[in-house]
Short mmCIF file of C-alpha atoms in Angstrom, two decimals:
data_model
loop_
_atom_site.label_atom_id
_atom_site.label_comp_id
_atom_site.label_asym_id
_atom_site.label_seq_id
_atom_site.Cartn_x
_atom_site.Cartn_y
_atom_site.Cartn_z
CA UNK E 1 9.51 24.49 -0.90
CA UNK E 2 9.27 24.37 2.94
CA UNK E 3 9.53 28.14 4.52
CA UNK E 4 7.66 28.65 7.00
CA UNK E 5 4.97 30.25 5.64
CA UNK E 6 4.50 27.80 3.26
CA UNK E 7 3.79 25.27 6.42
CA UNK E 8 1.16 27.95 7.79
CA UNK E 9 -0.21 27.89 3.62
CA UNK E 10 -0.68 23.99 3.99
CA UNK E 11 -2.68 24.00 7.49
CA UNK E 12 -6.02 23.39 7.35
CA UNK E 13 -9.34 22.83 9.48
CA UNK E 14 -8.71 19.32 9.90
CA UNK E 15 -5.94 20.07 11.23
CA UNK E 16 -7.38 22.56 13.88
CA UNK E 17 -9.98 19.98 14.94
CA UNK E 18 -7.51 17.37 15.18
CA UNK E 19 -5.88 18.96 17.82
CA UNK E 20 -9.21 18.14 20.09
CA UNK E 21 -9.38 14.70 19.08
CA UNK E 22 -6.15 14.31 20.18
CA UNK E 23 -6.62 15.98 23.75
CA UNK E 24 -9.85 13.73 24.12
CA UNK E 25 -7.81 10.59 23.08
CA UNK E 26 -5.17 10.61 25.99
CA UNK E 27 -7.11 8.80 28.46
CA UNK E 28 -7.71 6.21 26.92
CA UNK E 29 -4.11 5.83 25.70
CA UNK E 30 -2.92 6.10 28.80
CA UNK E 31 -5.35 2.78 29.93
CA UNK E 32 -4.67 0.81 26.38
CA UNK E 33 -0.52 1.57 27.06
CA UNK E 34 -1.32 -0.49 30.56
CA UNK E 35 -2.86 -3.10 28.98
CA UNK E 36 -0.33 -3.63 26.06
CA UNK E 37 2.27 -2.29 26.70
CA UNK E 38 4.51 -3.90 24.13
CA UNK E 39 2.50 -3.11 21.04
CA UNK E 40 3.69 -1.52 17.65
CA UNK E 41 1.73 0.54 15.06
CA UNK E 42 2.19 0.06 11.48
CA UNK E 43 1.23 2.40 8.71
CA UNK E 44 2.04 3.62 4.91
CA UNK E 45 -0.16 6.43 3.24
CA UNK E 46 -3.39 6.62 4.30
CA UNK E 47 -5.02 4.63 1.55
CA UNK E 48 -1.92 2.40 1.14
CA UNK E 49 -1.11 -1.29 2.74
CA UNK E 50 1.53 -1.96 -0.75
CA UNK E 51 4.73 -0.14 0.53
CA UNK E 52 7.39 -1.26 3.35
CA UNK E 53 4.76 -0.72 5.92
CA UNK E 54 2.71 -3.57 4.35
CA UNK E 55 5.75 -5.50 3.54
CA UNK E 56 6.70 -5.83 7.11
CA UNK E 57 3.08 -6.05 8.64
CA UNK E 58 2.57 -9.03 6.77
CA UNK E 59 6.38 -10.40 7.65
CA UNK E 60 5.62 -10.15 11.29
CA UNK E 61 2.40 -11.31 11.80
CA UNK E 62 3.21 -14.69 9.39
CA UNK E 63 7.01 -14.71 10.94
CA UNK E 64 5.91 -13.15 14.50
CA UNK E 65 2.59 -13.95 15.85
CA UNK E 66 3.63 -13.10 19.56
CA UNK E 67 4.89 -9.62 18.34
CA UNK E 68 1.58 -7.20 19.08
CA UNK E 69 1.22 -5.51 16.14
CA UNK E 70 -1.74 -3.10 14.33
CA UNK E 71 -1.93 -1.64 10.95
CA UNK E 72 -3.83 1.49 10.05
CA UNK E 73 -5.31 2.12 6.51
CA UNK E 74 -8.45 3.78 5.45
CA UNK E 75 -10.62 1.13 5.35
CA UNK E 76 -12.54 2.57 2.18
CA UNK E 77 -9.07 1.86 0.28
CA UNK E 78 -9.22 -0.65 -2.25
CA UNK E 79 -5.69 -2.10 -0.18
CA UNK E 80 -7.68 -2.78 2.27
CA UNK E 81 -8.31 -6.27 1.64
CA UNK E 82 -4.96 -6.83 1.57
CA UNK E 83 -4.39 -6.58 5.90
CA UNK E 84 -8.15 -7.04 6.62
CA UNK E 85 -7.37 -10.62 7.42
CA UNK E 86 -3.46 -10.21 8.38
CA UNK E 87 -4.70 -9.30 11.78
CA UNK E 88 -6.17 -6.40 13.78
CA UNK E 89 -6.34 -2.88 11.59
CA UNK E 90 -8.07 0.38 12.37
CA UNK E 91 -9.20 3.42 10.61
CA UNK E 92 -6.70 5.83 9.17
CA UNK E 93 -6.97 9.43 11.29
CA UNK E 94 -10.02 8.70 12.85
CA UNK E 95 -10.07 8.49 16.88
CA UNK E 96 -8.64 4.98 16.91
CA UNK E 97 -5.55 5.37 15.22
CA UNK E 98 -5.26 8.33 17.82
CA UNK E 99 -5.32 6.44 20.83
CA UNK E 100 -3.12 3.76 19.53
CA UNK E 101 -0.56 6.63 18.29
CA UNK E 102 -0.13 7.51 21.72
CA UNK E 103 -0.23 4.17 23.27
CA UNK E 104 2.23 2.53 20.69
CA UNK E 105 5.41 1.68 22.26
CA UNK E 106 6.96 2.07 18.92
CA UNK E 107 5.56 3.92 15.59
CA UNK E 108 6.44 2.61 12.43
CA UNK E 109 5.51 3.83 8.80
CA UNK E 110 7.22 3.75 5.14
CA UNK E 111 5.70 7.78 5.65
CA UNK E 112 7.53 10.34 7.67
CA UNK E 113 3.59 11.88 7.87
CA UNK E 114 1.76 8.22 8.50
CA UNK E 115 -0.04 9.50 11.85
CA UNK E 116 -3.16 10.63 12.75
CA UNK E 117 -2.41 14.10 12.15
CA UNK E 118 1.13 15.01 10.68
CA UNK E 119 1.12 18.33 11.86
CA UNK E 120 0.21 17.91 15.67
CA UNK E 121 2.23 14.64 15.78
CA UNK E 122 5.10 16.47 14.70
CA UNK E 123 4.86 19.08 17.51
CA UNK E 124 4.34 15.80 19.86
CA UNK E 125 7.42 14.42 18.55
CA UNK E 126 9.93 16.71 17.77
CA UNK E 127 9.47 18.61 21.29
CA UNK E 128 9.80 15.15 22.63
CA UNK E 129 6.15 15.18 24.68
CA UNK E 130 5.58 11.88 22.98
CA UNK E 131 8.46 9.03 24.69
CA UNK E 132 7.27 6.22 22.01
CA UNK E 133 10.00 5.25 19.66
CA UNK E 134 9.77 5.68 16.42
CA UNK E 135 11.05 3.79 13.00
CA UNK E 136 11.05 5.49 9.55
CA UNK E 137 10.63 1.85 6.77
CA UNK E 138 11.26 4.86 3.69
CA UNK E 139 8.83 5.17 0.78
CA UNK E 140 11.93 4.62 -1.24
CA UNK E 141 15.62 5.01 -1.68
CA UNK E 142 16.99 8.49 -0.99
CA UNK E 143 19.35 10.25 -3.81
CA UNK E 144 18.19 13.96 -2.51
CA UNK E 145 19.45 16.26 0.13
CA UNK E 146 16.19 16.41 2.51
CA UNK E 147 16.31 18.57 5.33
CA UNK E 148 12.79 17.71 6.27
CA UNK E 149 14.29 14.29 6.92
CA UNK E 150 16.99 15.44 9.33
CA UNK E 151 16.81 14.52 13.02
CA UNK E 152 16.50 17.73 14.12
CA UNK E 153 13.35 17.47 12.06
CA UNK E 154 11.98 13.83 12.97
CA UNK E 155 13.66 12.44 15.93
CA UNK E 156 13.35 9.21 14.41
CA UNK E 157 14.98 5.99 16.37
CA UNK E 158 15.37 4.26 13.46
CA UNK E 159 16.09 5.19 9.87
CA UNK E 160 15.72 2.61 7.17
CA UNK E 161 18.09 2.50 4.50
CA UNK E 162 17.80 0.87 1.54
CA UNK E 163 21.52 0.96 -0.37
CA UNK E 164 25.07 1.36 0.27
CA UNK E 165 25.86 4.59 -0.73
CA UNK E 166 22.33 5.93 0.64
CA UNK E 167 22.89 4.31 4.24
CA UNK E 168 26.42 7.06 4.25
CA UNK E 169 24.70 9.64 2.93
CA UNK E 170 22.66 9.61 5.61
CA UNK E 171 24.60 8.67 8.05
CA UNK E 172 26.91 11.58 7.61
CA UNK E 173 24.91 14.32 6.57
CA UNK E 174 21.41 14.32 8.66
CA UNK E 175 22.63 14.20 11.91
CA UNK E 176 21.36 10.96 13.50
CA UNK E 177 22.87 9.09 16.13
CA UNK E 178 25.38 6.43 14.65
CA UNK E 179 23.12 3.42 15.55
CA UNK E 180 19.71 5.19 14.60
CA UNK E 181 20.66 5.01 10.81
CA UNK E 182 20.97 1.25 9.44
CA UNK E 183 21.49 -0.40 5.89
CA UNK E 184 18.88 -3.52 6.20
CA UNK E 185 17.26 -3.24 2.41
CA UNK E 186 14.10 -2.00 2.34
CA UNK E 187 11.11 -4.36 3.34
CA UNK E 188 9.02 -4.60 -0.05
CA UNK E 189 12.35 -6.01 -1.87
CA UNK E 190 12.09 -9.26 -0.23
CA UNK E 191 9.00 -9.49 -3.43
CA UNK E 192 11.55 -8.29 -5.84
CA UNK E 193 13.12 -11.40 -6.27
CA UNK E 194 10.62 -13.63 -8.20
CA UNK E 195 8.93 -11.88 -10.98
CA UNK E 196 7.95 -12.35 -14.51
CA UNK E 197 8.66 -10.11 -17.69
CA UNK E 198 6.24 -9.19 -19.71
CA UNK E 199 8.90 -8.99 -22.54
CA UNK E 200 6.84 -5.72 -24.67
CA UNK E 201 5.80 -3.84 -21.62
CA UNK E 202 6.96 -0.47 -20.68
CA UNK E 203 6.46 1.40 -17.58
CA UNK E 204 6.30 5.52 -17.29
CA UNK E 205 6.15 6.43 -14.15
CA UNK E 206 7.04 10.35 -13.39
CA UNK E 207 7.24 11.40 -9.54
CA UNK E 208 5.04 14.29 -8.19
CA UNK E 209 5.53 18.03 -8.23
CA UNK E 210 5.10 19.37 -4.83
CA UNK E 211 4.09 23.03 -5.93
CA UNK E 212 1.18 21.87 -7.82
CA UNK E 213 0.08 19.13 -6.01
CA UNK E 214 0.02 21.62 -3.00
CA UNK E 215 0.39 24.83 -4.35
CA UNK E 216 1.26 27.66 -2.11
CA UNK E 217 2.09 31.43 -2.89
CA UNK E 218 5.73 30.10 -4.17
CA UNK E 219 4.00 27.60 -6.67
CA UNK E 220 3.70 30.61 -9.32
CA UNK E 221 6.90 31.35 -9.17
CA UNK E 222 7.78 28.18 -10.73
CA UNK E 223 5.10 27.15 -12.92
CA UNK E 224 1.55 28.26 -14.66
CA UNK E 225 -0.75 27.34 -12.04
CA UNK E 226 -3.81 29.07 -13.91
CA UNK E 227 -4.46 25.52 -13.96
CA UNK E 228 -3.02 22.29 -14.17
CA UNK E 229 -3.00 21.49 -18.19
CA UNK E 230 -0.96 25.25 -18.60
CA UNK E 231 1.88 23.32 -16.23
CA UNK E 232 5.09 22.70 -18.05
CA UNK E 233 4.58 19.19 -16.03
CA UNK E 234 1.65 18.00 -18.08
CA UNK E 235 2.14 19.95 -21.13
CA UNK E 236 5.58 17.45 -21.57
CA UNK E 237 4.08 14.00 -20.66
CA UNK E 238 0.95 14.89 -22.37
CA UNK E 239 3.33 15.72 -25.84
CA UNK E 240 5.01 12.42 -24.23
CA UNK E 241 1.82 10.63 -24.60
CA UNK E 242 0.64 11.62 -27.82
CA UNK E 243 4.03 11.81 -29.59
CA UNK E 244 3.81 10.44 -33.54
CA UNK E 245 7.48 8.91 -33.00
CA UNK E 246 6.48 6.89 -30.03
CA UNK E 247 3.21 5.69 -31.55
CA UNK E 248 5.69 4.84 -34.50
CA UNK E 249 8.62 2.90 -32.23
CA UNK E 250 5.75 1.19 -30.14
CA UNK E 251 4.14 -0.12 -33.53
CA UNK E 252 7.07 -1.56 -34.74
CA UNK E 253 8.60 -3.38 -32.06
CA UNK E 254 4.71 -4.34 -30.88
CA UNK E 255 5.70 -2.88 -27.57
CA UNK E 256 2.94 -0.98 -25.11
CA UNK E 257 3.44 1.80 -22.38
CA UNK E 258 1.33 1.80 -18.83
CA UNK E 259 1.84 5.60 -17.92
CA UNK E 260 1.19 5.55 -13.97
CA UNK E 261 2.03 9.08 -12.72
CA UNK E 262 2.86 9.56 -8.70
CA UNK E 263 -0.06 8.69 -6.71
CA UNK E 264 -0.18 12.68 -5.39
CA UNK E 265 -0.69 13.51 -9.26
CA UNK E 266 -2.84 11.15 -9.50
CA UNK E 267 -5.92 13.45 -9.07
CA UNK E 268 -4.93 15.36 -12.73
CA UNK E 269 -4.93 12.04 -14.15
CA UNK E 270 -8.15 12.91 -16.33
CA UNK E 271 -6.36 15.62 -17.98
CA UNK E 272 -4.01 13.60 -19.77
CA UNK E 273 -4.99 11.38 -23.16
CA UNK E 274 -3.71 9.38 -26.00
CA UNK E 275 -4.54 8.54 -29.09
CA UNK E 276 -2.17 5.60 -29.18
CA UNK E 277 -4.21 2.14 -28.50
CA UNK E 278 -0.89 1.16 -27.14
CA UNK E 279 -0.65 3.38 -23.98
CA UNK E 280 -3.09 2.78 -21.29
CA UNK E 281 -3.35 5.90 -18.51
CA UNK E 282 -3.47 3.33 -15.25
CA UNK E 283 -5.32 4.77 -12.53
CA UNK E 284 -4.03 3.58 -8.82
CA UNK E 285 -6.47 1.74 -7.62
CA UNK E 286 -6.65 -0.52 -10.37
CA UNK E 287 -3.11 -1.25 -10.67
CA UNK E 288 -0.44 -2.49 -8.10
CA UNK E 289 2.85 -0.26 -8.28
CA UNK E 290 4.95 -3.31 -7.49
CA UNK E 291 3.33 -5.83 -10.09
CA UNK E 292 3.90 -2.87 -12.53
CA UNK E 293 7.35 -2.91 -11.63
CA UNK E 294 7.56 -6.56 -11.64
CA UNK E 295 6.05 -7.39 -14.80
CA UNK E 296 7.48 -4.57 -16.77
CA UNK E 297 10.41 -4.80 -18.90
CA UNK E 298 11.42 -1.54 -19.33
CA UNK E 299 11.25 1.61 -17.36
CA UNK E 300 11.04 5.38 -18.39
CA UNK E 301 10.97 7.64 -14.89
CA UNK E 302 11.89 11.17 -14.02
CA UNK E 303 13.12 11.23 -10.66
CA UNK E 304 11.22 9.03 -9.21
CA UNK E 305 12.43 6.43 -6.26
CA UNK E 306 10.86 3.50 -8.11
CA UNK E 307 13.96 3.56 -10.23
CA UNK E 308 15.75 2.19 -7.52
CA UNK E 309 13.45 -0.87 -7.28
CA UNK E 310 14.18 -1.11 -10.76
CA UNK E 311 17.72 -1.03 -10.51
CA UNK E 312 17.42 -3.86 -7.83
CA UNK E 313 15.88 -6.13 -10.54
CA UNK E 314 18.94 -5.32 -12.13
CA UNK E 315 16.73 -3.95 -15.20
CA UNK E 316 16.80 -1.26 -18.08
CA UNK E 317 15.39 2.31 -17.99
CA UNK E 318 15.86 5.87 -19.03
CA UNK E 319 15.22 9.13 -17.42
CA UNK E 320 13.56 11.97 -18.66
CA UNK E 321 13.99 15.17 -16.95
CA UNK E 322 12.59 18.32 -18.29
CA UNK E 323 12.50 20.67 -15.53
CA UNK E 324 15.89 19.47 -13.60
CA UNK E 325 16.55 23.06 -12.33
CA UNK E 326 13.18 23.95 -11.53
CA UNK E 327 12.79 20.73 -9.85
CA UNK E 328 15.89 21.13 -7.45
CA UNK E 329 14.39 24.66 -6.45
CA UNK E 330 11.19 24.05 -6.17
CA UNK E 331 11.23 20.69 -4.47
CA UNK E 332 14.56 18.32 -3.73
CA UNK E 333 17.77 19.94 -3.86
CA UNK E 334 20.60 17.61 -5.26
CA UNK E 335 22.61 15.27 -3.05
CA UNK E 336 25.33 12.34 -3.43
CA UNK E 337 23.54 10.76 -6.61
CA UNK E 338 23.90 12.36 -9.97
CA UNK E 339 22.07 10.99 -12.50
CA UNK E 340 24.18 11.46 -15.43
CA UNK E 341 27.13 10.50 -13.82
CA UNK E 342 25.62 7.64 -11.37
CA UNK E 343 22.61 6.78 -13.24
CA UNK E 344 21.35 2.98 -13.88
CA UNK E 345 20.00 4.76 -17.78
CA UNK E 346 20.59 6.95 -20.05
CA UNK E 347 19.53 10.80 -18.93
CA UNK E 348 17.26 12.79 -21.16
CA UNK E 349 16.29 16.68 -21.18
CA UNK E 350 14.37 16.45 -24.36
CA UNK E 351 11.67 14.39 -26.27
CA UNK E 352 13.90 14.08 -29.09
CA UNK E 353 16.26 12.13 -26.88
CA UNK E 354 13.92 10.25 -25.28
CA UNK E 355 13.07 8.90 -29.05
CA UNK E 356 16.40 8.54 -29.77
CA UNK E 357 17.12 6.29 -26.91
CA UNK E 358 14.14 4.20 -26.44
CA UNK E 359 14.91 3.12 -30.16
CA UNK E 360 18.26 2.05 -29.50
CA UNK E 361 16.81 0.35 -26.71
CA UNK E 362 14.20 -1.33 -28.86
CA UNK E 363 16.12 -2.74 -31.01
CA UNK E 364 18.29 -4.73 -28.43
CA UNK E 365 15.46 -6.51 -27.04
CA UNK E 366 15.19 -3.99 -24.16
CA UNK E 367 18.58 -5.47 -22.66
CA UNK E 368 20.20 -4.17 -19.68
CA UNK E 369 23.29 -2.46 -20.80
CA UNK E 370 26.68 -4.08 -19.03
CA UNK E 371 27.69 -0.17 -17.57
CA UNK E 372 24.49 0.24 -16.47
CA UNK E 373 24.22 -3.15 -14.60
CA UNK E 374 27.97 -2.72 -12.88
CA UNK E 375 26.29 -0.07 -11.20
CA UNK E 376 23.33 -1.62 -9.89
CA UNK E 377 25.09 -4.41 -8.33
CA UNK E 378 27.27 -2.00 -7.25
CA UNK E 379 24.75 0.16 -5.77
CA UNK E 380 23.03 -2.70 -3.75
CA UNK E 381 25.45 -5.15 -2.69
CA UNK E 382 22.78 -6.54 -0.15
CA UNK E 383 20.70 -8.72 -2.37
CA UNK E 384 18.14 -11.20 -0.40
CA UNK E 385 15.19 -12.04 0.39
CA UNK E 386 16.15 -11.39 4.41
CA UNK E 387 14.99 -7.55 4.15
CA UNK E 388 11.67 -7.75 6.02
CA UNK E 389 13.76 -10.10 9.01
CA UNK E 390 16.43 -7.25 9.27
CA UNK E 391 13.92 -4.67 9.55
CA UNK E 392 11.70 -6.30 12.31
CA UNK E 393 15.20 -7.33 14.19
CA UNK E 394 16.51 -3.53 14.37
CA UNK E 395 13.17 -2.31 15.52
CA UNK E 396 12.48 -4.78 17.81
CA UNK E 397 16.20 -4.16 19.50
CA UNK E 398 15.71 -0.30 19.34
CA UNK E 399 16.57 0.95 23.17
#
């Protein structure tokens, strides 16, 4: 979903008056770009510092003191108390984070929208009024075809990769300049590496639905949008979450579920209920996506990047995937990774199999499976704690 009157759907006031806090912002940008000239401008979501941005933020100014360096967050966020004491941070979209947009020497953000204003930056940066340079960290591996992602539609100077396979995907499909597109591991896997299992805890943690978390005029062409509980998105996890055969497997194998859905579903997350003690319905800002992923032994995803993290532990998980084909029209169309054929778990269209699997699962401890785990190491073959060092080095020498 991305036509262009879709775009004009998904423009609103804020958007409008952005445009004159913008125009009132460029002289003092041009002053503060005098005065440091060298300085970089880190970002994730607006209410996130826990993501690649944060990763390297905190890399640098340990690591890189001399480097000048500012983060932007909402400062209403419960994350942020994690940078409010890393060094200097301003407010998300307000008139700060404006002037130091244009005054950056170079942008960086885990978000292709982290700015002040995604829709007026884009204009600045794609018509190529703004001369900063800019590097894309990734909110997570790419397995999709993205054409929102291509340069035509970023000019990016740097794109992030995070795997192998991923980094020539990229690199010979979206139409980057050879040395814009580098494999250097994404920055939050350097805190991949030392974790502990909580042996009976499983993770379900379904991705977003862009045509009901923004619904346009397309969005009923896919779905129920009378409202959200008559989507077949939460009538599924919702049957998920009060299913008698899960209560059942989760009982006798003492296991429990945290069911964490996509932080832009997050705001439907009262809808959804259980009657199993077991399963808790973890709200974001109570709960740390990477601990989750950390601590948990066992994963149960849709389509969802955080597989890939998951993968890079080298641990278990399934997929479930319900709506595959309304997914790929409605949202990301498929590209190089198939997840029957390439997946790190066992694919599931139904409940049933789900069950089925998750049992089997169950009663092997909640092992990795030797196929499975071939292809993860196969998948990442860089494997260190150096990802945050490679990242800041290829931004730092970006031309």
């Amino acid at each position: 979903m991305g036509g262009l009157r879709e775009k004009f759907e998904r423009v609103k006031w804020r958007d409008i008056l952005a445009g004159f806090t913008f125009l009132a912002a460029i002289p003092q940008a041009l002053l503060l770009r005098k005065k440091r000239p060298e300085m970089w401008l880190i970002c994730e979501d607006c209410n996130e510092a826990r993501d690649n941005g944060y990763w390297l933020y905190k890399y640098i100014r340990m690591q890189h003191p001399e480097q000048d360096c500012v983060y932007a967050i909402n400062k209403k966020s419960p994350d942020y108390k994690r940078v409010e004491n890393l060094g200097e941070v301003i407010q998300f979209g307000g008139y700060r984070h404006w002037v130091y947009y244009l005054a950056a020497q170079k942008n960086i953000s885990s978000q292709k929208g982290g700015k002040p204003n995604a829709a007026i930056c884009y204009v600045l940066e794609v018509s190529g009024l703004l001369k900063n340079k800019r590097a894309f960290l990734q909110h997570g591996v790419i397995v999709n075809d993205l054409p929102w992602l291509y340069y035509e539609a970023t000019k990016m100077s740097l794109f992030v990769c995070g795997a192998k396979r991923e980094y020539e995907y990229i690199r010979d499909t979206f139409g980057y300049p050879p040395e814009a597109v580098q494999y250097l591991g994404l920055a939050r896997f350097d805190g991949l590496h030392d974790f502990k299992v909580v042996k009976n805890q499983i993770l379900v943690m379904p991705t977003w639905r862009e045509w009901i978390a923004t619904p346009t005029s397309k969005s009923k062409q896919l779905d129920d949008m009378s409202d959200f509980t008559s989507t077949e998105y939460f009538q599924r996890w919702n049957e998920f979450l009060n299913s008698e055969k899960i209560s059942e497997l989760l009982d006798q194998y003492d296991m429990r579920i945290l069911f964490y859905p996509h932080r832009n579903m997050q705001q439907y997350l009262n809808e959804f209920s259980t009657a199993s003690g077991r399963i808790t319905i973890a709200d974001w800002r109570k709960y740390d996506v990477q601990e989750l992923l950390k601590n948990s032994a066992f994963l149960i995803t849709d389509y969802s990047s955080i597989s890939m993290d998951f993968a890079y532990m080298r641990k278990p998980m399934l997929y479930y995937q319900f709506d595959e084909e309304k997914f790929r029209r409605g949202q990301y169309p498929e590209g190089y990774f198939s997840y029957k054929e390439d997946g790190f778990g066992p694919f599931c269209a139904t409940l049933e199999e789900v069950c089925r699997n998750l049992e089997h699962f169950m009663e092997n401890g909640l092992a990795d499976e030797p196929m499975y785990r071939q292809r993860e190491e196969a998948f990442f073959p860089l494997y260190d704690t150096h990802n945050c060092e490679r990242n800041y080095l290829a931004i730092k020498n970006i031309k």
